[in-house]
Short mmCIF file of C-alpha atoms in Angstrom, two decimals:
data_model
loop_
_atom_site.label_atom_id
_atom_site.label_comp_id
_atom_site.label_asym_id
_atom_site.label_seq_id
_atom_site.Cartn_x
_atom_site.Cartn_y
_atom_site.Cartn_z
CA MET B 1 50.60 -2.62 -75.52
CA LYS B 2 52.00 -4.01 -72.27
CA GLN B 3 49.31 -6.67 -72.32
CA LEU B 4 50.32 -7.65 -75.87
CA HIS B 5 53.97 -7.91 -74.85
CA PHE B 6 52.96 -10.08 -71.90
CA VAL B 7 50.92 -12.41 -74.14
CA LEU B 8 53.77 -12.71 -76.68
CA LEU B 9 56.27 -13.41 -73.90
CA PHE B 10 53.95 -16.06 -72.44
CA ILE B 11 53.55 -17.77 -75.84
CA LEU B 12 57.33 -17.71 -76.36
CA CYS B 13 57.89 -19.30 -72.95
CA VAL B 14 55.37 -22.04 -73.79
CA PHE B 15 57.21 -22.78 -77.06
CA VAL B 16 60.55 -22.96 -75.25
CA VAL B 17 59.16 -25.36 -72.62
CA GLN B 18 57.52 -27.54 -75.29
CA ALA B 19 60.73 -27.63 -77.35
CA GLY B 20 62.62 -28.83 -74.30
CA SER B 21 60.11 -31.59 -73.61
CA PHE B 22 60.22 -32.70 -77.28
CA ASP B 23 64.02 -32.83 -77.12
CA LYS B 24 63.79 -35.23 -74.19
CA GLU B 25 61.27 -37.39 -76.09
CA TYR B 26 63.43 -37.39 -79.23
CA LYS B 27 66.54 -38.33 -77.25
CA LYS B 28 64.71 -41.31 -75.73
CA LEU B 29 63.49 -42.38 -79.19
CA ILE B 30 67.05 -42.37 -80.55
CA GLU B 31 68.35 -44.31 -77.56
CA LYS B 32 65.60 -46.88 -78.00
CA TYR B 33 65.18 -47.19 -81.79
CA ASP B 34 68.31 -46.03 -83.59
CA VAL B 35 70.20 -48.55 -85.72
CA ALA B 36 73.20 -50.28 -84.21
CA ASP B 37 76.61 -48.62 -84.43
CA SER B 38 77.69 -51.41 -86.78
CA ALA B 39 75.02 -50.23 -89.29
CA LYS B 40 76.11 -46.60 -88.99
CA SER B 41 79.69 -47.59 -89.75
CA VAL B 42 78.86 -49.47 -92.97
CA ILE B 43 80.78 -48.07 -95.94
CA PRO B 44 78.48 -45.64 -97.87
CA ASN B 45 76.22 -47.00 -100.61
CA ASN B 46 76.25 -50.61 -99.46
CA PRO B 47 72.52 -51.27 -98.98
CA VAL B 48 72.69 -55.05 -98.52
CA ILE B 49 75.38 -54.81 -95.86
CA PHE B 50 73.50 -51.93 -94.23
CA TRP B 51 70.24 -53.87 -93.92
CA ASN B 52 71.99 -56.95 -92.59
CA ALA B 53 73.75 -54.81 -89.97
CA VAL B 54 70.44 -53.18 -89.01
CA LEU B 55 68.73 -56.53 -88.48
CA ASP B 56 71.68 -58.36 -86.91
CA GLY B 57 72.18 -55.52 -84.44
CA ASN B 58 68.54 -55.21 -83.39
CA GLU B 59 68.44 -56.85 -79.98
CA SER B 60 64.85 -55.69 -79.35
CA LEU B 61 63.69 -57.66 -82.39
CA LEU B 62 65.66 -60.69 -81.22
CA LYS B 63 64.13 -60.43 -77.74
CA PHE B 64 60.66 -60.25 -79.29
CA GLY B 65 61.35 -63.47 -81.18
CA ILE B 66 62.47 -65.16 -77.98
CA ASP B 67 59.37 -63.89 -76.15
CA MET B 68 57.06 -65.20 -78.88
CA LYS B 69 58.51 -68.69 -78.50
CA LYS B 70 56.93 -68.82 -75.05
CA ASN B 71 53.63 -69.31 -76.90
CA LYS B 72 51.55 -68.39 -73.86
CA GLY B 73 48.42 -66.23 -73.56
CA ALA B 74 49.68 -62.86 -74.90
CA GLU B 75 51.77 -64.53 -77.61
CA LYS B 76 48.89 -66.66 -78.82
CA GLU B 77 46.56 -63.67 -78.83
CA ALA B 78 49.01 -61.61 -80.94
CA LEU B 79 49.46 -64.43 -83.44
CA LYS B 80 45.72 -64.96 -83.72
CA LYS B 81 44.98 -61.26 -84.37
CA THR B 82 47.78 -61.05 -86.96
CA ALA B 83 46.40 -64.14 -88.72
CA GLN B 84 43.00 -62.45 -88.88
CA LEU B 85 44.35 -59.41 -90.80
CA PRO B 86 43.31 -59.48 -94.49
CA ARG B 87 46.04 -60.65 -96.91
CA PHE B 88 47.07 -58.83 -100.08
CA TYR B 89 47.31 -60.81 -103.32
CA PRO B 90 48.94 -58.45 -105.88
CA GLN B 91 48.53 -60.96 -108.73
CA TYR B 92 44.75 -60.73 -108.38
CA ASP B 93 44.30 -57.13 -107.20
CA GLU B 94 42.91 -54.88 -109.96
CA SER B 95 44.29 -51.71 -108.34
CA VAL B 96 47.91 -52.85 -108.93
CA ILE B 97 49.48 -51.11 -111.96
CA GLU B 98 51.15 -54.03 -113.73
CA ASP B 99 53.10 -51.78 -116.15
CA MET B 100 55.00 -50.39 -113.13
CA GLN B 101 56.12 -53.77 -111.81
CA GLY B 102 59.47 -53.70 -113.64
CA PHE B 103 60.20 -50.33 -112.06
CA CYS B 104 59.27 -51.65 -108.61
CA ASP B 105 61.37 -54.80 -108.91
CA THR B 106 64.38 -52.75 -110.06
CA MET B 107 64.00 -50.41 -107.10
CA LEU B 108 64.16 -53.32 -104.66
CA ILE B 109 67.36 -54.47 -106.41
CA ASN B 110 68.86 -50.97 -106.10
CA MET B 111 67.90 -50.87 -102.41
CA GLY B 112 69.46 -54.27 -101.69
CA ILE B 113 66.15 -55.61 -100.41
CA ASN B 114 65.86 -58.33 -103.04
CA GLU B 115 68.99 -60.03 -101.66
CA LEU B 116 67.63 -60.35 -98.14
CA PRO B 117 66.06 -63.66 -97.06
CA LEU B 118 62.59 -62.18 -96.65
CA GLU B 119 59.41 -62.58 -98.67
CA CYS B 120 58.43 -59.04 -99.69
CA SER B 121 57.46 -57.11 -102.81
CA LEU B 122 56.77 -53.55 -104.01
CA HIS B 123 53.77 -52.36 -106.02
CA VAL B 124 52.20 -49.17 -107.34
CA ILE B 125 48.51 -48.83 -106.53
CA HIS B 126 46.13 -46.76 -108.62
CA SER B 127 44.68 -44.24 -106.19
CA ASP B 128 44.05 -40.51 -105.86
CA GLU B 129 45.29 -40.62 -102.27
CA VAL B 130 48.90 -39.62 -101.54
CA ASN B 131 50.01 -42.62 -99.50
CA ALA B 132 52.58 -45.35 -98.91
CA TYR B 133 51.69 -48.34 -96.77
CA THR B 134 52.51 -51.94 -95.92
CA ARG B 135 50.18 -54.93 -96.28
CA LEU B 136 50.62 -58.50 -95.19
CA THR B 137 50.75 -61.17 -97.89
CA GLU B 138 50.35 -64.92 -97.59
CA ASN B 139 54.07 -65.47 -96.92
CA GLY B 140 55.38 -62.05 -95.96
CA PHE B 141 54.48 -58.46 -96.73
CA ALA B 142 54.13 -55.99 -99.59
CA MET B 143 55.00 -52.30 -99.76
CA CYS B 144 52.59 -50.12 -101.72
CA LEU B 145 53.00 -46.66 -103.28
CA THR B 146 50.01 -44.86 -104.73
CA SER B 147 49.99 -43.40 -108.24
CA ALA B 148 49.11 -40.01 -106.77
CA LEU B 149 52.26 -40.15 -104.64
CA MET B 150 54.43 -41.16 -107.62
CA LEU B 151 53.22 -38.16 -109.64
CA LYS B 152 53.47 -35.60 -106.84
CA LYS B 153 55.69 -32.61 -107.60
CA GLY B 154 59.19 -32.88 -106.15
CA VAL B 155 59.27 -36.68 -105.90
CA THR B 156 62.66 -38.08 -106.91
CA TYR B 157 63.93 -41.64 -107.15
CA GLU B 158 65.73 -41.16 -103.85
CA VAL B 159 62.59 -39.82 -102.19
CA LEU B 160 60.69 -42.91 -103.35
CA MET B 161 63.39 -45.14 -101.90
CA GLY B 162 62.95 -43.33 -98.61
CA TYR B 163 59.23 -44.10 -98.60
CA VAL B 164 59.93 -47.73 -99.41
CA ALA B 165 62.61 -47.96 -96.70
CA HIS B 166 60.09 -46.65 -94.16
CA GLU B 167 57.50 -49.25 -95.16
CA TYR B 168 60.14 -51.96 -95.30
CA ALA B 169 61.09 -51.16 -91.71
CA HIS B 170 57.46 -51.66 -90.64
CA GLY B 171 57.37 -55.05 -92.33
CA VAL B 172 60.78 -56.43 -91.40
CA LEU B 173 60.51 -55.33 -87.77
CA LEU B 174 57.17 -57.16 -87.51
CA HIS B 175 55.37 -54.02 -86.34
CA HIS B 176 51.95 -55.55 -87.01
CA ILE B 177 52.30 -58.47 -84.63
CA ARG B 178 54.37 -56.47 -82.14
CA SER B 179 51.50 -53.99 -81.86
CA PHE B 180 49.08 -56.78 -81.05
CA TYR B 181 51.55 -58.29 -78.59
CA ALA B 182 52.03 -54.98 -76.74
CA GLU B 183 48.26 -54.51 -76.57
CA ALA B 184 47.73 -58.04 -75.28
CA LYS B 185 50.39 -57.68 -72.58
CA GLU B 186 49.04 -54.28 -71.50
CA ARG B 187 45.47 -55.56 -71.33
CA ARG B 188 46.48 -58.64 -69.36
CA LYS B 189 48.53 -56.48 -67.00
CA ASN B 190 45.55 -54.18 -66.44
CA GLU B 191 43.26 -57.16 -65.89
CA LEU B 192 45.70 -58.56 -63.35
CA LEU B 193 45.95 -55.22 -61.54
CA ALA B 194 42.18 -54.86 -61.65
CA GLY B 195 41.85 -58.35 -60.20
CA ILE B 196 44.30 -57.54 -57.44
CA ALA B 197 42.51 -54.25 -56.77
CA ALA B 198 39.17 -56.05 -56.67
CA GLY B 199 40.62 -58.57 -54.27
CA LEU B 200 42.01 -55.84 -52.05
CA ASN B 201 38.71 -53.98 -52.21
CA GLY B 202 36.97 -57.19 -51.24
CA LEU B 203 39.27 -57.62 -48.29
CA ALA B 204 38.78 -53.98 -47.37
CA ALA B 205 35.02 -54.36 -47.67
CA GLY B 206 35.16 -57.41 -45.47
CA ALA B 207 37.31 -55.61 -42.97
CA ASN B 208 34.99 -52.61 -43.04
CA ALA B 209 31.98 -54.86 -42.59
CA TYR B 210 33.66 -56.50 -39.63
CA THR B 211 34.54 -53.11 -38.19
CA ALA B 212 30.99 -51.86 -38.83
CA GLY B 213 29.69 -54.85 -36.98
CA MET B 214 31.90 -53.92 -34.08
CA THR B 215 31.30 -50.13 -34.20
CA GLY B 216 28.33 -49.28 -36.80
CA GLN B 217 45.39 -47.39 -74.64
CA TYR B 218 66.41 -39.45 -109.05
CA TYR B 219 62.93 -40.70 -109.92
CA ASP B 220 62.24 -39.76 -113.52
CA ASN B 221 58.57 -40.47 -114.15
CA THR B 222 58.76 -39.88 -117.91
CA PRO B 223 58.82 -43.56 -118.97
CA TYR B 224 56.00 -44.39 -116.58
CA TYR B 225 53.78 -41.32 -116.61
CA ASP B 226 51.44 -42.62 -119.31
CA ALA B 227 51.10 -45.97 -117.57
CA ILE B 228 49.80 -44.11 -114.52
CA ALA B 229 47.91 -41.20 -116.05
CA ASN B 230 45.88 -43.13 -118.63
CA LEU B 231 44.40 -45.77 -116.38
CA ASP B 232 40.72 -46.44 -116.12
CA ASN B 233 39.27 -44.50 -113.19
CA GLU B 234 37.09 -47.36 -112.03
CA VAL B 235 40.05 -49.27 -110.53
CA LYS B 236 41.03 -46.45 -108.20
CA VAL B 237 40.80 -47.44 -104.56
CA SER B 238 40.78 -45.91 -101.14
CA THR B 239 44.01 -46.98 -99.43
CA LEU B 240 43.14 -46.01 -95.87
CA LYS B 241 41.05 -49.12 -95.33
CA HIS B 242 44.19 -51.19 -96.02
CA THR B 243 46.54 -49.28 -93.72
CA PHE B 244 47.48 -50.51 -90.28
CA ALA B 245 47.36 -48.28 -87.23
CA PHE B 246 51.01 -48.44 -86.20
CA SER B 247 51.89 -46.83 -82.89
CA ARG B 248 53.43 -43.38 -82.65
CA GLU B 249 56.79 -44.86 -81.62
CA GLN B 250 56.71 -47.40 -84.48
CA GLU B 251 56.28 -44.56 -86.99
CA TYR B 252 59.27 -42.74 -85.51
CA GLU B 253 61.31 -45.96 -85.55
CA ALA B 254 60.50 -46.58 -89.24
CA ASP B 255 61.39 -42.95 -90.02
CA LEU B 256 64.71 -43.22 -88.21
CA ILE B 257 65.70 -46.42 -90.01
CA ALA B 258 64.68 -44.99 -93.41
CA PHE B 259 66.64 -41.83 -92.62
CA ARG B 260 69.73 -43.91 -91.77
CA PHE B 261 69.29 -45.92 -94.99
CA ILE B 262 69.20 -42.79 -97.16
CA GLU B 263 72.10 -41.43 -95.14
CA ASN B 264 74.16 -44.51 -95.97
CA LEU B 265 73.09 -44.41 -99.62
CA LEU B 266 73.65 -40.70 -100.29
CA GLY B 267 75.87 -39.51 -97.47
CA SER B 268 73.00 -37.47 -96.00
CA GLY B 269 69.46 -38.27 -94.89
CA GLU B 270 68.10 -34.92 -96.05
CA GLU B 271 66.32 -36.46 -99.04
CA PHE B 272 64.16 -38.49 -96.68
CA ILE B 273 63.18 -35.32 -94.84
CA ASN B 274 62.36 -33.81 -98.25
CA GLY B 275 60.03 -36.76 -98.80
CA LEU B 276 58.19 -35.88 -95.61
CA ARG B 277 57.92 -32.26 -96.77
CA ILE B 278 56.31 -33.48 -100.00
CA LEU B 279 53.73 -35.52 -98.08
CA GLY B 280 52.78 -32.44 -96.08
CA SER B 281 49.34 -31.61 -94.74
CA THR B 282 47.62 -33.80 -97.37
CA TYR B 283 49.07 -36.86 -95.67
CA ASP B 284 48.17 -35.59 -92.20
CA GLN B 285 44.57 -35.12 -93.29
CA LEU B 286 44.47 -38.67 -94.68
CA TYR B 287 45.45 -40.02 -91.26
CA ASP B 288 43.30 -37.64 -89.26
CA GLU B 289 41.27 -40.41 -87.70
CA TYR B 290 44.41 -42.13 -86.39
CA SER B 291 44.74 -40.13 -83.20
CA ASP B 292 48.15 -41.60 -82.27
CA HIS B 293 49.71 -41.02 -85.72
CA PRO B 294 52.49 -38.36 -85.48
CA THR B 295 52.15 -35.31 -87.71
CA ILE B 296 54.55 -34.67 -90.59
CA THR B 297 55.89 -31.65 -88.71
CA SER B 298 56.72 -33.67 -85.61
CA ARG B 299 58.37 -36.38 -87.73
CA MET B 300 60.53 -33.78 -89.48
CA ASP B 301 61.42 -32.12 -86.19
CA PHE B 302 62.50 -35.48 -84.81
CA LEU B 303 64.83 -36.16 -87.76
CA LYS B 304 66.26 -32.63 -87.59
CA PHE B 305 67.03 -33.36 -83.94
CA VAL B 306 68.78 -36.56 -85.09
CA GLN B 307 70.87 -34.51 -87.54
CA GLN B 308 71.81 -32.01 -84.87
CA ASN B 309 72.86 -34.70 -82.39
CA PRO B 310 75.13 -37.13 -84.27
CA THR B 311 76.74 -38.43 -81.08
CA LEU B 312 73.48 -39.91 -79.79
CA GLY B 313 72.79 -43.58 -80.45
CA ASN B 314 70.94 -46.70 -79.35
CA LYS B 315 71.52 -47.53 -75.69
CA VAL B 316 68.68 -50.01 -75.20
CA ASN B 317 70.11 -52.53 -77.68
CA LYS B 318 73.48 -52.40 -75.94
CA LYS B 319 71.88 -53.16 -72.58
CA LEU B 320 69.80 -56.00 -74.05
CA ARG B 321 72.85 -57.47 -75.78
CA LYS B 322 74.88 -57.35 -72.56
CA LYS B 323 72.02 -58.97 -70.68
CA ARG B 324 71.58 -61.71 -73.32
CA ILE B 325 75.31 -62.52 -73.46
CA THR B 326 75.54 -62.59 -69.68
CA HIS B 327 72.53 -64.91 -69.54
CA GLU B 328 74.06 -67.22 -72.18
CA LEU B 329 77.35 -67.33 -70.30
CA GLU B 330 75.53 -68.31 -67.13
CA TRP B 331 74.19 -71.35 -68.94
#
């Protein structure tokens, strides 16, 4: 019995230590990726103003744009890899449920996305997989919801908007190209360090040789149910081959922005967390092969931490803004 008590106490201590480490990670994520204070202070249920405040206040995104204008090695590599990604043409894709397009277009209007100066669209894809994802188009990006997700028990209109807001964040924050850019910079940094190390080793080898010589990486589906349920099975597709492997931090950032959007729309972000609950283990299993993809549980825990710590906010953007303004004043 004493041994059992010892084991239980040990497990409890491990959980406490892990919870503390996660809290530190979550705090850093908020400080790095939360929306600007100006977006948080937008009057409730003003989606267009909210999105404009999110984008206008995102200094990291602005810095990325400035960096890309350098058009050097890493920048060119990121642009080339992004250009090589397959494009989605909804007007020709047989998996797109055309009878749902009116619903999708209306949702973008209700979310304020249609008024933003960005080329994007929303579509329902006929698939048995429970998924929401973003694909690049010829002039922008498209957000896709699967029919299996639309018909899943518990899905509401607000929950669907949360999914769309998450995918919209991926697209509007240019997560595709930023992933390639981060990879290119990291690889070039490693190559440089390896080159320096090789040079030092060469010098050391030369020195050693010399010495030796001397010493030896509110949805109501009723109007649309038939349009989804009665489709021909042969157009069903696997969506995973179209999804992009966003980084762990990019997934958390998209979650946080979607949470803030629902919070502004409804007064609370709880409905977005409900959307994650609905995805559940089925979604985790779909993304099993993406080793860096955060689990639904960890994503929910992060947003619960956000709820419990309302005084935390983005510090990185403030520093970048101060640095940019100071730099501009110097000129």
